[in-house]
Amino acid sequence: LSKYNGDRLGIWNSVTTVNTLKYAGNVGANNTNATLGGFEISDTAYLTAGSSGPQNGSSGGKNIYVTATLKNNFTNAGTTFIWITHHASATHTCSNPQLVEISKTKYLLMWEEKDSSGARSVKYVFLNGNGSPETPLFTGNATLSDCQPIYHNGKVVWYVTDGSSLKFYRIDTSNGTKNR
């Protein structure tokens, strides 16, 4: 995560960079076994959300993580890394997550999971402004798409295509229930 410091747009005096995930391998290695799926700015931190398999060369499932880099301490020491899921099996994997701002102190982190049988479901959890989970993990019978979910009237809303038709889904942010 890089922060450009300058006195006006396009004129940068310095760049500060923090590590959000240490990738295995050498610089320039193309297979990172990781994705970055969300970036939001809370009132206290810069939040990122991603998925990663093991970065130590071993096999294992792809898991979801969140990082929070404090605005007032933009350093590696001011960055917290939180694993949201802990799947050990390579047959259980998580898709690229999506991060939705509810307020500057509340966010919804959502992703799709595939289990060893191939069954898919949407998982989600509410986070605070420092990236820490504030609710249990919810599971919904739904799918995600490339559509970035949005917050509107107390609900997170997104759509997916099913052949030639659209399906709309929504999650009530007051209690976490999913509706179609």
Short mmCIF file of C-alpha atoms in Angstrom, two decimals:
data_model
loop_
_atom_site.label_atom_id
_atom_site.label_comp_id
_atom_site.label_asym_id
_atom_site.label_seq_id
_atom_site.Cartn_x
_atom_site.Cartn_y
_atom_site.Cartn_z
CA LEU A 1 0.00 0.00 0.00
CA SER A 2 1.60 3.27 -1.09
CA LYS A 3 0.90 6.82 -0.03
CA TYR A 4 2.11 9.63 -2.26
CA ASN A 5 2.98 12.89 -0.51
CA GLY A 6 3.08 16.11 -2.49
CA ASP A 7 2.16 19.74 -2.54
CA ARG A 8 -0.22 19.53 -5.53
CA LEU A 9 -1.73 16.97 -7.86
CA GLY A 10 0.94 15.31 -9.97
CA ILE A 11 3.88 16.74 -8.03
CA TRP A 12 5.06 14.11 -5.55
CA ASN A 13 7.79 14.79 -3.01
CA SER A 14 7.93 11.31 -1.53
CA VAL A 15 6.28 7.90 -1.45
CA THR A 16 5.68 5.85 1.70
CA THR A 17 4.93 2.14 1.27
CA VAL A 18 3.73 -0.48 3.75
CA ASN A 19 3.48 -4.23 3.26
CA THR A 20 -0.03 -5.65 3.54
CA LEU A 21 0.85 -9.26 2.58
CA LYS A 22 4.32 -10.80 2.23
CA TYR A 23 4.40 -12.75 -1.04
CA ALA A 24 6.57 -15.82 -1.46
CA GLY A 25 9.08 -15.97 -4.29
CA ASN A 26 11.31 -13.47 -5.97
CA VAL A 27 10.43 -10.03 -7.24
CA GLY A 28 8.78 -10.44 -10.63
CA ALA A 29 7.33 -13.88 -9.88
CA ASN A 30 3.92 -13.93 -11.55
CA ASN A 31 2.14 -16.56 -9.45
CA THR A 32 1.36 -14.87 -6.14
CA ASN A 33 -1.56 -17.19 -5.22
CA ALA A 34 -3.30 -14.05 -3.94
CA THR A 35 -5.87 -11.45 -4.97
CA LEU A 36 -6.75 -7.97 -3.75
CA GLY A 37 -10.46 -7.33 -3.78
CA GLY A 38 -11.29 -4.31 -1.69
CA PHE A 39 -10.00 -0.95 -0.53
CA GLU A 40 -11.85 1.51 1.70
CA ILE A 41 -10.90 4.46 3.89
CA SER A 42 -12.41 4.49 7.38
CA ASP A 43 -12.26 7.36 9.82
CA THR A 44 -9.09 5.84 11.36
CA ALA A 45 -7.49 3.48 8.81
CA TYR A 46 -6.92 2.38 5.23
CA LEU A 47 -8.58 -1.03 4.81
CA THR A 48 -7.69 -3.68 2.24
CA ALA A 49 -9.34 -7.06 1.71
CA GLY A 50 -7.92 -9.97 -0.25
CA SER A 51 -7.59 -13.71 -0.60
CA SER A 52 -4.44 -15.80 -0.43
CA GLY A 53 -3.28 -19.35 -0.41
CA PRO A 54 -0.23 -20.30 1.65
CA GLN A 55 2.76 -18.08 0.93
CA ASN A 56 5.28 -20.65 2.15
CA GLY A 57 5.19 -23.01 -0.83
CA SER A 58 2.82 -25.50 0.82
CA SER A 59 -0.62 -26.39 -0.50
CA GLY A 60 -3.79 -25.25 1.19
CA GLY A 61 -7.06 -23.48 0.66
CA LYS A 62 -7.36 -19.87 -0.35
CA ASN A 63 -8.41 -17.76 2.64
CA ILE A 64 -9.75 -14.25 3.20
CA TYR A 65 -7.76 -11.53 4.99
CA VAL A 66 -8.16 -7.87 5.92
CA THR A 67 -5.47 -5.32 6.67
CA ALA A 68 -5.83 -1.98 8.43
CA THR A 69 -3.12 0.66 8.19
CA LEU A 70 -3.68 3.47 10.66
CA LYS A 71 -3.96 6.91 9.11
CA ASN A 72 -1.88 8.43 11.92
CA ASN A 73 0.77 5.66 11.73
CA PHE A 74 1.29 4.82 8.03
CA THR A 75 4.05 2.27 8.68
CA ASN A 76 4.45 -1.50 8.76
CA ALA A 77 4.17 -1.27 12.56
CA GLY A 78 0.86 0.62 12.15
CA THR A 79 -0.56 -2.12 9.88
CA THR A 80 -2.66 -4.95 11.32
CA PHE A 81 -3.20 -8.18 9.36
CA ILE A 82 -6.30 -10.27 10.19
CA TRP A 83 -7.13 -13.70 8.72
CA ILE A 84 -10.92 -13.92 8.43
CA THR A 85 -11.06 -17.56 7.28
CA HIS A 86 -8.79 -20.50 8.13
CA HIS A 87 -9.28 -23.25 5.53
CA ALA A 88 -6.44 -25.78 5.54
CA SER A 89 -7.62 -27.89 2.60
CA ALA A 90 -6.82 -26.92 -0.98
CA THR A 91 -10.25 -28.31 -1.93
CA HIS A 92 -11.96 -25.50 0.02
CA THR A 93 -11.33 -22.09 -1.47
CA CYS A 94 -12.52 -18.50 -1.23
CA SER A 95 -13.06 -16.07 -4.11
CA ASN A 96 -11.82 -12.53 -4.37
CA PRO A 97 -13.59 -10.57 -1.58
CA GLN A 98 -15.58 -7.37 -1.90
CA LEU A 99 -15.62 -4.63 0.72
CA VAL A 100 -18.62 -2.30 1.10
CA GLU A 101 -18.70 0.89 3.19
CA ILE A 102 -21.79 1.14 5.41
CA SER A 103 -20.40 4.12 7.33
CA LYS A 104 -16.91 5.40 8.16
CA THR A 105 -16.93 2.96 11.12
CA LYS A 106 -18.79 -0.05 9.65
CA TYR A 107 -18.03 -2.20 6.59
CA LEU A 108 -19.37 -5.39 5.04
CA LEU A 109 -16.80 -7.91 3.82
CA MET A 110 -18.25 -10.52 1.45
CA TRP A 111 -16.87 -13.38 -0.64
CA GLU A 112 -17.91 -16.60 -2.30
CA GLU A 113 -16.72 -19.97 -0.95
CA LYS A 114 -16.52 -23.33 -2.67
CA ASP A 115 -16.30 -26.43 -0.48
CA SER A 116 -14.79 -29.82 -1.29
CA SER A 117 -18.03 -30.98 -2.97
CA GLY A 118 -18.04 -27.93 -5.26
CA ALA A 119 -21.01 -26.28 -3.52
CA ARG A 120 -20.86 -22.47 -3.48
CA SER A 121 -22.23 -19.97 -0.98
CA VAL A 122 -21.73 -16.32 -0.10
CA LYS A 123 -20.08 -15.60 3.25
CA TYR A 124 -20.01 -12.21 4.90
CA VAL A 125 -19.06 -10.46 8.10
CA PHE A 126 -19.37 -6.89 9.39
CA LEU A 127 -16.12 -5.11 10.27
CA ASN A 128 -15.36 -2.01 12.29
CA GLY A 129 -13.25 0.90 11.02
CA ASN A 130 -10.06 -0.88 12.05
CA GLY A 131 -10.92 -4.03 10.08
CA SER A 132 -11.85 -6.21 13.06
CA PRO A 133 -14.90 -8.48 12.73
CA GLU A 134 -17.84 -7.29 14.82
CA THR A 135 -20.33 -10.06 14.02
CA PRO A 136 -20.25 -13.79 13.54
CA LEU A 137 -19.75 -15.09 10.01
CA PHE A 138 -22.99 -15.20 7.99
CA THR A 139 -23.72 -17.63 5.14
CA GLY A 140 -26.17 -16.96 2.33
CA ASN A 141 -27.47 -19.00 -0.56
CA ALA A 142 -26.34 -16.58 -3.27
CA THR A 143 -23.53 -15.85 -5.69
CA LEU A 144 -21.39 -12.82 -6.37
CA SER A 145 -20.42 -11.24 -9.67
CA ASP A 146 -18.05 -8.57 -10.88
CA CYS A 147 -20.74 -6.08 -9.86
CA GLN A 148 -19.46 -4.02 -6.91
CA PRO A 149 -22.15 -4.24 -4.21
CA ILE A 150 -23.45 -0.89 -2.96
CA TYR A 151 -25.00 0.34 0.28
CA HIS A 152 -28.47 1.87 -0.18
CA ASN A 153 -31.31 2.50 2.32
CA GLY A 154 -29.95 0.21 5.03
CA LYS A 155 -29.12 -2.65 2.67
CA VAL A 156 -26.14 -3.87 0.65
CA VAL A 157 -27.38 -4.62 -2.87
CA TRP A 158 -25.81 -6.43 -5.85
CA TYR A 159 -26.86 -8.35 -8.92
CA VAL A 160 -25.76 -11.43 -10.84
CA THR A 161 -26.81 -12.70 -14.24
CA ASP A 162 -28.49 -16.06 -14.61
CA GLY A 163 -28.53 -16.84 -18.29
CA SER A 164 -30.48 -13.95 -19.78
CA SER A 165 -32.09 -12.74 -16.54
CA LEU A 166 -30.85 -10.63 -13.65
CA LYS A 167 -31.01 -11.67 -10.00
CA PHE A 168 -30.80 -9.00 -7.34
CA TYR A 169 -29.67 -9.79 -3.80
CA ARG A 170 -29.64 -7.64 -0.67
CA ILE A 171 -28.33 -7.92 2.86
CA ASP A 172 -30.03 -5.99 5.65
CA THR A 173 -27.22 -4.20 7.47
CA SER A 174 -29.16 -3.98 10.74
CA ASN A 175 -29.32 -7.75 11.28
CA GLY A 176 -27.35 -9.45 8.48
CA THR A 177 -30.30 -11.24 6.85
CA LYS A 178 -30.04 -11.90 3.11
CA ASN A 179 -33.00 -11.53 0.76
CA ARG A 180 -33.40 -12.13 -2.92
#
